[in-house]
XYZ file of C-alpha atoms in Angstrom:
479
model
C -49.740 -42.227 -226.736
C -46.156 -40.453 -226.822
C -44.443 -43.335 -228.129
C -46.972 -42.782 -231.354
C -45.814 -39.040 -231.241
C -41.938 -39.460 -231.173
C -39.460 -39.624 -233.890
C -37.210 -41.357 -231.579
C -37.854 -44.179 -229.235
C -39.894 -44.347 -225.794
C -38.358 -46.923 -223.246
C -40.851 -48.252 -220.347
C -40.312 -50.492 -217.658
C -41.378 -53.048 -219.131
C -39.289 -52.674 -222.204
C -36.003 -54.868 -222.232
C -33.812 -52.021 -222.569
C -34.955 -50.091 -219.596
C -32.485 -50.738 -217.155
C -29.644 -49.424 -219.312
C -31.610 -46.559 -220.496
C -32.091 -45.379 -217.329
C -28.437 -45.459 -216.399
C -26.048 -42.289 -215.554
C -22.269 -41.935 -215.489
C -22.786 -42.674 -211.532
C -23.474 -45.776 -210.551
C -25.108 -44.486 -207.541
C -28.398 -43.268 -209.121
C -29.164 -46.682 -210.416
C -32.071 -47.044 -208.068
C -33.500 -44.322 -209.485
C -36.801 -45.588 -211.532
C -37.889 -42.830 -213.912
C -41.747 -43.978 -215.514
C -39.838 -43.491 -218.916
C -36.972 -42.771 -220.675
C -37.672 -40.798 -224.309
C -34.587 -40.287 -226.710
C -35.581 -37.390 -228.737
C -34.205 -36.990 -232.028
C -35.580 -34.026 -232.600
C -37.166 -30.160 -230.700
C -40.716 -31.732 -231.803
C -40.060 -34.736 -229.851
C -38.791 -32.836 -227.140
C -41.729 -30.537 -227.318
C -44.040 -33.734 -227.424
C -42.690 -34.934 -224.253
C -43.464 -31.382 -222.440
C -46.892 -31.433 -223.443
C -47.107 -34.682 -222.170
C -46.005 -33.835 -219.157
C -47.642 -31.052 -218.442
C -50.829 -32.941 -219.531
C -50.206 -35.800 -217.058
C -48.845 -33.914 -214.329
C -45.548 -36.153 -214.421
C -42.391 -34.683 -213.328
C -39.686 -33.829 -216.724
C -36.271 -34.565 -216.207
C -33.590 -33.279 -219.039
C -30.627 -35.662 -219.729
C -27.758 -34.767 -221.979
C -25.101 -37.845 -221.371
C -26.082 -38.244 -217.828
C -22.878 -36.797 -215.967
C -25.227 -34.641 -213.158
C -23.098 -35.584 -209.962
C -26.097 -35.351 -208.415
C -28.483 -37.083 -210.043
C -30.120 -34.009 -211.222
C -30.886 -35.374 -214.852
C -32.687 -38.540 -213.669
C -35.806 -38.988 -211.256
C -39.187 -40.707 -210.888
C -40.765 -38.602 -214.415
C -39.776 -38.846 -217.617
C -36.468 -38.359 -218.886
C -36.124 -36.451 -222.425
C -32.751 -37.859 -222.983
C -30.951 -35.833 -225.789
C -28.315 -38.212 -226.812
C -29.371 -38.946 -229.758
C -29.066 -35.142 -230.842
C -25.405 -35.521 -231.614
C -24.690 -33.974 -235.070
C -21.884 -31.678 -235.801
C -21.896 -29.324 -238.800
C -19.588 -26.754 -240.164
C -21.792 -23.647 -241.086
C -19.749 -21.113 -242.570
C -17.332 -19.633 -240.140
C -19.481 -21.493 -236.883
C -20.316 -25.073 -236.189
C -23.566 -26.547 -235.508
C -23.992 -29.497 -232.578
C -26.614 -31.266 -231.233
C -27.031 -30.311 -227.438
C -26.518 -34.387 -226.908
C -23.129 -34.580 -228.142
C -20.305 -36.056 -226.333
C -16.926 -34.162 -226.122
C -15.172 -37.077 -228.021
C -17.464 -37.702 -230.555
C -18.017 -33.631 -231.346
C -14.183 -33.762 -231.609
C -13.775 -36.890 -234.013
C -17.001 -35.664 -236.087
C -15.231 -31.985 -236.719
C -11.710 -33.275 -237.066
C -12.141 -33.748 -240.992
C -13.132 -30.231 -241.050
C -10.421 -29.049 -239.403
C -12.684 -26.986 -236.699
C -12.192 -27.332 -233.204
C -14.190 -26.717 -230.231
C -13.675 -26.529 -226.742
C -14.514 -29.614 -224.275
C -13.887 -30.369 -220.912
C -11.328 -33.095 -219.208
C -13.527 -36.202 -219.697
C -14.752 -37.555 -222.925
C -18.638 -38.252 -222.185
C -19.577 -35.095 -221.271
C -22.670 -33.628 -223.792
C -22.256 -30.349 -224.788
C -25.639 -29.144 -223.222
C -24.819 -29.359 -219.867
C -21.566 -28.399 -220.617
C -22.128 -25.345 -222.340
C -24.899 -23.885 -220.239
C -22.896 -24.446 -217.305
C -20.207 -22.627 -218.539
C -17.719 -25.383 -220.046
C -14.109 -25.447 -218.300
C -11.421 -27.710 -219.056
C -8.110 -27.165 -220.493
C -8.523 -24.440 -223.156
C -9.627 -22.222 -220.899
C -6.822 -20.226 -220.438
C -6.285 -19.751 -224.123
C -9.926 -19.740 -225.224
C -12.041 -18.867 -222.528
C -15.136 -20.516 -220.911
C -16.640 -22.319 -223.698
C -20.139 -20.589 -223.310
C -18.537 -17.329 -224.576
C -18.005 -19.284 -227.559
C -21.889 -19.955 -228.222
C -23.575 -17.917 -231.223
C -27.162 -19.086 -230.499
C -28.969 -21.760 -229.636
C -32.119 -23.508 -230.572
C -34.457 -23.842 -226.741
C -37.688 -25.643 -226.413
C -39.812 -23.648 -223.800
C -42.421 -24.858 -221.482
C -45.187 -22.868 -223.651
C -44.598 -24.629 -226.135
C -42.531 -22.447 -228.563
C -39.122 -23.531 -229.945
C -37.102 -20.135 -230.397
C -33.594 -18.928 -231.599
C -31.761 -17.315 -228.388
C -29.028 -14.796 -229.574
C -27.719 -11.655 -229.432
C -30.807 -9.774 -231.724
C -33.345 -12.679 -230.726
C -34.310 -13.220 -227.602
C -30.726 -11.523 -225.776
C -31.932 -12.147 -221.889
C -32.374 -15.689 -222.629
C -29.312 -16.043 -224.891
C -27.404 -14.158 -222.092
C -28.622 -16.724 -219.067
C -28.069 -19.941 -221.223
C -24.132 -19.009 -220.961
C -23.196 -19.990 -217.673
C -26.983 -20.162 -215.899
C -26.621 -23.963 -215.531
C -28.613 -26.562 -217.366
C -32.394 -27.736 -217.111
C -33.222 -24.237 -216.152
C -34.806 -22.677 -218.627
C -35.998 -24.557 -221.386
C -34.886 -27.955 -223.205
C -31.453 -26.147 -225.545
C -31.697 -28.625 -229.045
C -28.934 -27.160 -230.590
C -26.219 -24.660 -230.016
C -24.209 -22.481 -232.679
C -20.725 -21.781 -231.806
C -17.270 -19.491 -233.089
C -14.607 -22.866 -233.351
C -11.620 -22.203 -231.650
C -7.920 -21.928 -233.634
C -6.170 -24.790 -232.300
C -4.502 -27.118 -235.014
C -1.957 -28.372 -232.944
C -1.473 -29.527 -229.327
C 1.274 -31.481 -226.924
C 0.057 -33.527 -224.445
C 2.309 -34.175 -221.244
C 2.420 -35.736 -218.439
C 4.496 -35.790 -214.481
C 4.555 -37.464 -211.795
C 5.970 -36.344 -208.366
C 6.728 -37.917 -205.277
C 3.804 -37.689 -202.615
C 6.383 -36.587 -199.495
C 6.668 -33.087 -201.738
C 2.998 -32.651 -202.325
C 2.921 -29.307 -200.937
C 5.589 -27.964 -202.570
C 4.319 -29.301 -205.654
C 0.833 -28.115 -205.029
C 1.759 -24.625 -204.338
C 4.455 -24.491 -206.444
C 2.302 -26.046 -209.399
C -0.293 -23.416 -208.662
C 1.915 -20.208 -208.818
C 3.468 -21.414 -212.432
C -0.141 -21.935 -213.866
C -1.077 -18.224 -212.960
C 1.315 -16.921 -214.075
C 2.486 -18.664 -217.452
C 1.432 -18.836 -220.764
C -1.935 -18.852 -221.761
C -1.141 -21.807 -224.190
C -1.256 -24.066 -221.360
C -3.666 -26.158 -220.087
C -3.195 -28.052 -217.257
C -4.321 -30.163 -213.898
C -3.203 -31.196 -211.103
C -4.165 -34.390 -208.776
C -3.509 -36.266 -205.807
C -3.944 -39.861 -205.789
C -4.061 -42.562 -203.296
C -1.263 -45.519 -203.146
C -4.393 -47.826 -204.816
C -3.095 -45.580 -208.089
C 0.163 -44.305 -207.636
C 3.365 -46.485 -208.357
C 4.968 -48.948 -205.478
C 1.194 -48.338 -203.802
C 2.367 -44.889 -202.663
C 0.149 -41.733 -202.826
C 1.107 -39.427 -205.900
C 0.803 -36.169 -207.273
C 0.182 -36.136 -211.126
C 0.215 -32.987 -213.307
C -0.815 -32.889 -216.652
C -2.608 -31.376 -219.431
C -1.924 -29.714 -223.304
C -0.107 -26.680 -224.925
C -0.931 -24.996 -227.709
C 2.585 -23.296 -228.507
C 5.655 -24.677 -229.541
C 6.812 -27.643 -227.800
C 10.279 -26.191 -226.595
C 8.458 -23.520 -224.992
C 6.319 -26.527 -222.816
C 9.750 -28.138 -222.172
C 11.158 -24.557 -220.877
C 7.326 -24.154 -218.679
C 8.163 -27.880 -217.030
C 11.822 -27.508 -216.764
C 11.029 -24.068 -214.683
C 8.271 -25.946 -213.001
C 10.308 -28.506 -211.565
C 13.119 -25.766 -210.231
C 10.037 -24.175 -208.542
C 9.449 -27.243 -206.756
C 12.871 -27.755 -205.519
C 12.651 -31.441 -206.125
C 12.547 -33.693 -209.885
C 9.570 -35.635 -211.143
C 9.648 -39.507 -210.818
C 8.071 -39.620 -214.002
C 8.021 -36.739 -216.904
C 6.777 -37.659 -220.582
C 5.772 -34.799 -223.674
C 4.367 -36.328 -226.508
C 4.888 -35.328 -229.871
C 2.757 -32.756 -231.236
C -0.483 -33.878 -232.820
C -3.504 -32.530 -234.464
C -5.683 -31.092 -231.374
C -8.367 -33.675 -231.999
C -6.101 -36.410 -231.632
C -4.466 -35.160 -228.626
C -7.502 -34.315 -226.969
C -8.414 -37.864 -227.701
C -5.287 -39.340 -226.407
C -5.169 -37.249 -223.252
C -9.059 -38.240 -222.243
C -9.000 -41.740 -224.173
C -5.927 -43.425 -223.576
C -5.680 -45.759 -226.298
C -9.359 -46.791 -226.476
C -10.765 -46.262 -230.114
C -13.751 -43.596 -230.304
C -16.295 -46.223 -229.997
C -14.843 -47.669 -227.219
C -14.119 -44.592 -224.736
C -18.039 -44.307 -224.270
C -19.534 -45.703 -221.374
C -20.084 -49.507 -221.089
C -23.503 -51.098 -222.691
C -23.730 -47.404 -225.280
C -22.193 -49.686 -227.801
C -21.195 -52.854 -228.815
C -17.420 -52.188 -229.018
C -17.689 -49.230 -225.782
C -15.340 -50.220 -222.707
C -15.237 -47.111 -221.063
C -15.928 -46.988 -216.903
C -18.980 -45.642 -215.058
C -18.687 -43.695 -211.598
C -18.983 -45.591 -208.416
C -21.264 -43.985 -205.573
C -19.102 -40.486 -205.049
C -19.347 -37.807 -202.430
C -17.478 -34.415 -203.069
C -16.550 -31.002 -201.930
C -16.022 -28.572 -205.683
C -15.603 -24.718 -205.003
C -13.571 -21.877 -207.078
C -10.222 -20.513 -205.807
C -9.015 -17.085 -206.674
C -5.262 -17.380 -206.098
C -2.738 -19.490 -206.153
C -1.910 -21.311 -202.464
C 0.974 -20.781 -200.399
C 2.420 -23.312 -198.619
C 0.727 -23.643 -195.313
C -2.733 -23.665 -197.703
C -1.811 -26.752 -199.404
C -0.669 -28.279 -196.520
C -4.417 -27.792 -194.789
C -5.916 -29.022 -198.266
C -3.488 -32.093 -198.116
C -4.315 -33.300 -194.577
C -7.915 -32.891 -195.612
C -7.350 -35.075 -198.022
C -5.458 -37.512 -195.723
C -2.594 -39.477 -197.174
C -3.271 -42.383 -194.662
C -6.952 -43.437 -195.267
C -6.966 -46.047 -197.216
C -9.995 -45.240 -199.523
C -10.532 -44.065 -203.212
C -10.109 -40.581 -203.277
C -8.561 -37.543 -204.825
C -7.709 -33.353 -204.508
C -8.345 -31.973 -207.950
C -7.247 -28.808 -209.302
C -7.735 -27.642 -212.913
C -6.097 -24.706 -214.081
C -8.379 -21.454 -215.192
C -7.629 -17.577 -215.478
C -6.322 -16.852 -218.871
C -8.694 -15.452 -221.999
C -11.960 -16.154 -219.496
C -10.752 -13.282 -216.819
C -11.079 -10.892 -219.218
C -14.770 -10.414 -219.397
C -16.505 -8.955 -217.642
C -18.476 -10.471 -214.764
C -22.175 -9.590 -215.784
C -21.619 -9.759 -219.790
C -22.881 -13.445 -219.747
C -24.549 -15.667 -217.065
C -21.063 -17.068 -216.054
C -19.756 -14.686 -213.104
C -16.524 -16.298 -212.004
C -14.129 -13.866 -213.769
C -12.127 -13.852 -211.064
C -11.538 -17.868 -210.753
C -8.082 -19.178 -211.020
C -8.696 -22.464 -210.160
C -11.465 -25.212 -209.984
C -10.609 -27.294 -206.730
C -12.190 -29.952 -205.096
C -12.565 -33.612 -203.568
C -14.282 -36.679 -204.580
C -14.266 -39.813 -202.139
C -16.068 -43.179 -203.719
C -16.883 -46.581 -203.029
C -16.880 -49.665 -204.996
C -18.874 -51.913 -202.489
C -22.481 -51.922 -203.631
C -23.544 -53.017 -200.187
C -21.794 -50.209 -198.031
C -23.037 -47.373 -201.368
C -26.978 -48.813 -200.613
C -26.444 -47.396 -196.983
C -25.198 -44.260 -197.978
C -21.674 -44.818 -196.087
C -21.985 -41.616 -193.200
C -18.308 -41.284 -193.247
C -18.018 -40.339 -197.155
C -19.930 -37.480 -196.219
C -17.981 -36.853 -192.862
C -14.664 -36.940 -195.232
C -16.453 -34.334 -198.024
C -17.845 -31.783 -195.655
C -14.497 -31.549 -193.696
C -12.696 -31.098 -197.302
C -15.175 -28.489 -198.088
C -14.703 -26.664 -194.798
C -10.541 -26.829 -195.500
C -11.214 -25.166 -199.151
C -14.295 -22.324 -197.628
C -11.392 -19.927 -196.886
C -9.745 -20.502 -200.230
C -13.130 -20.358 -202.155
C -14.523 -17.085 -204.519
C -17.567 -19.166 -205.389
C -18.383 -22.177 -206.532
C -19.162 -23.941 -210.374
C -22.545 -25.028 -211.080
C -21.171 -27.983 -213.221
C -19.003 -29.350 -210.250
C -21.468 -28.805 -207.454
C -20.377 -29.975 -203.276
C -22.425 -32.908 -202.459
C -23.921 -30.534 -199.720
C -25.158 -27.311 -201.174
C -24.710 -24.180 -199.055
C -27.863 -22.813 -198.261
C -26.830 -19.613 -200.139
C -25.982 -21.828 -202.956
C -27.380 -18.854 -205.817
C -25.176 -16.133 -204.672
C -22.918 -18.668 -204.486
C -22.740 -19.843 -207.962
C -24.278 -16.810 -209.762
C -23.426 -14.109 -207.466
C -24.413 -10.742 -209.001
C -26.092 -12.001 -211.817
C -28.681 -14.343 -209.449
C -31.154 -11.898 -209.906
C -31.455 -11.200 -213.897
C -31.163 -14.944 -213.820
C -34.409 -15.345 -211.862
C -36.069 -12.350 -213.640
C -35.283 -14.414 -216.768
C -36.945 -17.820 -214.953
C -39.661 -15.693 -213.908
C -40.200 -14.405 -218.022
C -39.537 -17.856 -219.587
C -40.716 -19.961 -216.777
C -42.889 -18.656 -214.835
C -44.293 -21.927 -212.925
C -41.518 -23.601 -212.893
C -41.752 -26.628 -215.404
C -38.193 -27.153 -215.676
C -36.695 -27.770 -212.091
C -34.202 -30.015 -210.713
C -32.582 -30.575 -207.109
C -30.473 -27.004 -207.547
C -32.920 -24.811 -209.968
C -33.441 -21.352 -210.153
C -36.075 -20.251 -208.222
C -39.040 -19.154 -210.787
C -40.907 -16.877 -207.924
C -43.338 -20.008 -207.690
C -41.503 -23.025 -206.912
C -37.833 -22.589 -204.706
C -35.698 -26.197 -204.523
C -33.483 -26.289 -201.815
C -30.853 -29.104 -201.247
C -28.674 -29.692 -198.079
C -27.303 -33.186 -199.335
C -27.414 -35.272 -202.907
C -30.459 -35.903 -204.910
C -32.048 -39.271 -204.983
């Protein structure tokens, strides 16, 4: 049996813990009813459950901490979750981390060491799908995409061999891991990275008045491009359900990695760009980076309790209601008729959870070139997109129709805008041209590489790269 095979544990349906082990971030997929969940501590276990599979004919799914927005890393097989792989080791002048590790946790566990490494803007994302996607968040500007930070990695294959993927071993498969999306390729157990020099951030935070959301929007956008690399920094638009006096709001925050009178200069000039003051404008002191990073995704919530609900005894932190959304890449920053179309998209007078997110990119990750690794968006100034939910478990089992009316006329607004689109923030409806339009150029060394490394297609998922033998497409979410 593969329970007698596995260093870590095998969770049926019939075991008591099933229905949380089968749980992602979204609440949505929790109807989903994999035949088993394995947590693999280990590439043999991982390698035990492809042989398996491939023995039974039952469909793999990868899982790193379960953040697919659509439902990618869960389905009726098994599930090799990787959580469990969460170890973080200085090596020299890199650090080693299990492909499993969350953001917060890679953070804390490095912190001692003083090493840092880049994350993304929520603090349960693994580092698998993160990194193999790309990995965007705040340092980007400063750092770069995260991927172009990875040394090597350690990748299960659906042969059966476990190899090193770098720049002397195995280059074309080292090259598509950065940036050729997750669960594509093989089952990555551990990545190598070059830390990033960040010792110290500032966190801040604004809020602005809704009835100047386009000037903010455009005005925010404009200052981002073209100031300092050291800062890192979002923007979003939030309904009167979150915004003070149960009026919409616009919210800009993020870090910088200078010297805090230079981030009081960037806001002061931002806020004379805007024409109009913040209702609400707060710079914290500066702090170690892990600690800051921590405070900025965390709150006040201890380590333990940031992760999501029934992980731990002590964890707290929220799950995803049943989400529709509308993600592509911008190339420019918007003038002001732009963010008025994106705004009335949006719709300040529907009375629903919602928000228009923008994250801030350019910076350090422009300057590479577009076919040097798997990640093509060199050209991407901006990640920008809407998410609509609902909370009502009866209205989310029907699939509400007008959720997706709202996303595909946001999507539609941001088409003109868009230079491509992020595999790691993928539209609820895919574009049928959805490869050229997350890999452009590079889709086709990415499917030569499928073709060498999987050539039937083992590892496959609702958006996969086409292997030459099996071709997935998707028009709306996966179930």
């Amino acid at each position: 049996m593969l329970r007698d095979e596995l260093k870590g544990e095998l969770v049926l349906p019939s075991d008591p813990g099933y229905q949380l082990a089968k749980q992602l971030q979204n609440t949505e997929y929790d109807s989903v009813t994999p035949y088993a969940i394995a947590y693999c501590e280990s590439a043999e276990d991982v390698l035990a459950c492809v042989r398996h599979t491939q023995q039974t004919g039952i469909p793999a799914h990868i899982r790193g901490a379960g953040h697919s927005f659509n439902g990618w890393s869960t389905g009726t097989g098994l599930v090799m979750d990787l959580s469990r792989m969460n170890h973080a080791t200085v090596d020299g002048p890199t650090v080693r981390i299990g492909a499993g590790i969350q953001s917060l946790d890679a953070l804390d566990t490095l912190q001692p060491h003083g090493r840092q490494i880049i994350t993304g803007t929520f603090p349960t994302v693994s580092q698998g799908g993160f990194l193999t996607g790309g990995g965007l968040g705040w340092q980007t500007r400063k750092f770069g995409v995260a991927s172009d930070r990875v040394v090597s990695a350690q990748v299960v294959l659906a042969d059966g061999r476990t190899v090193h993927a770098s720049a002397d071993e195995h280059p074309d498969l080292y090259w598509a891991l950065r940036g050729g999306g997750g669960g594509n390729f093989g089952v990555v157990t551990e990545f190598e990275l070059r830390p990033i020099d960040a010792p110290q951030l500032t966190g801040f935070e604004t809020l602005w008045s809704y009835e100047k959301a386009a000037d903010v929007l455009a005005s925010w956008q404009s200052w981002a491009v073209e100031g300092s690399d050291d800062l890192g920094t979002s923007l979003v638009v939030l309904p009167g359900m979150f915004g003070p006096g149960g009026k919409p709001v616009v919210k800009i925050w993020g870090v910088h990695h200078g010297a805090p009178e230079e981030l009081e200069r960037a806001l002061d000039e931002l806020t004379e760009r805007t024409g109009t003051k913040p209702v609400h404008r707060e710079v914290s002191a500066p702090g170690a980076y892990a600690d800051v990073m921590h405070e900025a995704l965390c709150g006040s919530k201890t380590v333990q309790q940031c992760h999501r609900t029934g992980t731990h005894p002590d964890a707290i932190g929220h799950r995803h209601p049943y989400t529709r959304q509308a993600y592509r890449l911008t190339g420019k920053a918007v003038t002001r008729a732009q963010a008025d179309a994106l705004l009335h998209a949006w719709n300040p007078d529907l009375d629903t959870e919602r928000y228009l997110l923008c994250i801030a990119l350019g910076g350090a990750a422009n300057r590479i070139g577009r076919t040097e690794t798997a990640y093509v968006h060199r050209d991407a100034q901006f990640l920008t997109g809407f998410q609509i939910a609902t909370r009502d478990e009866a209205s989310a089992a029907q699939g509400p129709a007008e959720l997706d009316a709202w996303a595909n006329r946001c999507g539609e607004a941001l088409a003109p805008l868009a230079t491509g689109s992020y595999i790691n923030f993928p539209s609820s409806r895919v574009q049928a041209k959805w490869e050229s339009d997350h890999y452009a150029e590079n889709a086709t060394r990415l499917r030569e590489i499928k073709q060498a490394y999987d050539p039937d297609g083992f590892f496959r998922h609702g958006q996969s790269i086409d292997s030459g033998q099996d071709r997935v497409h998707q028009t709306t979410k996966a179930g």
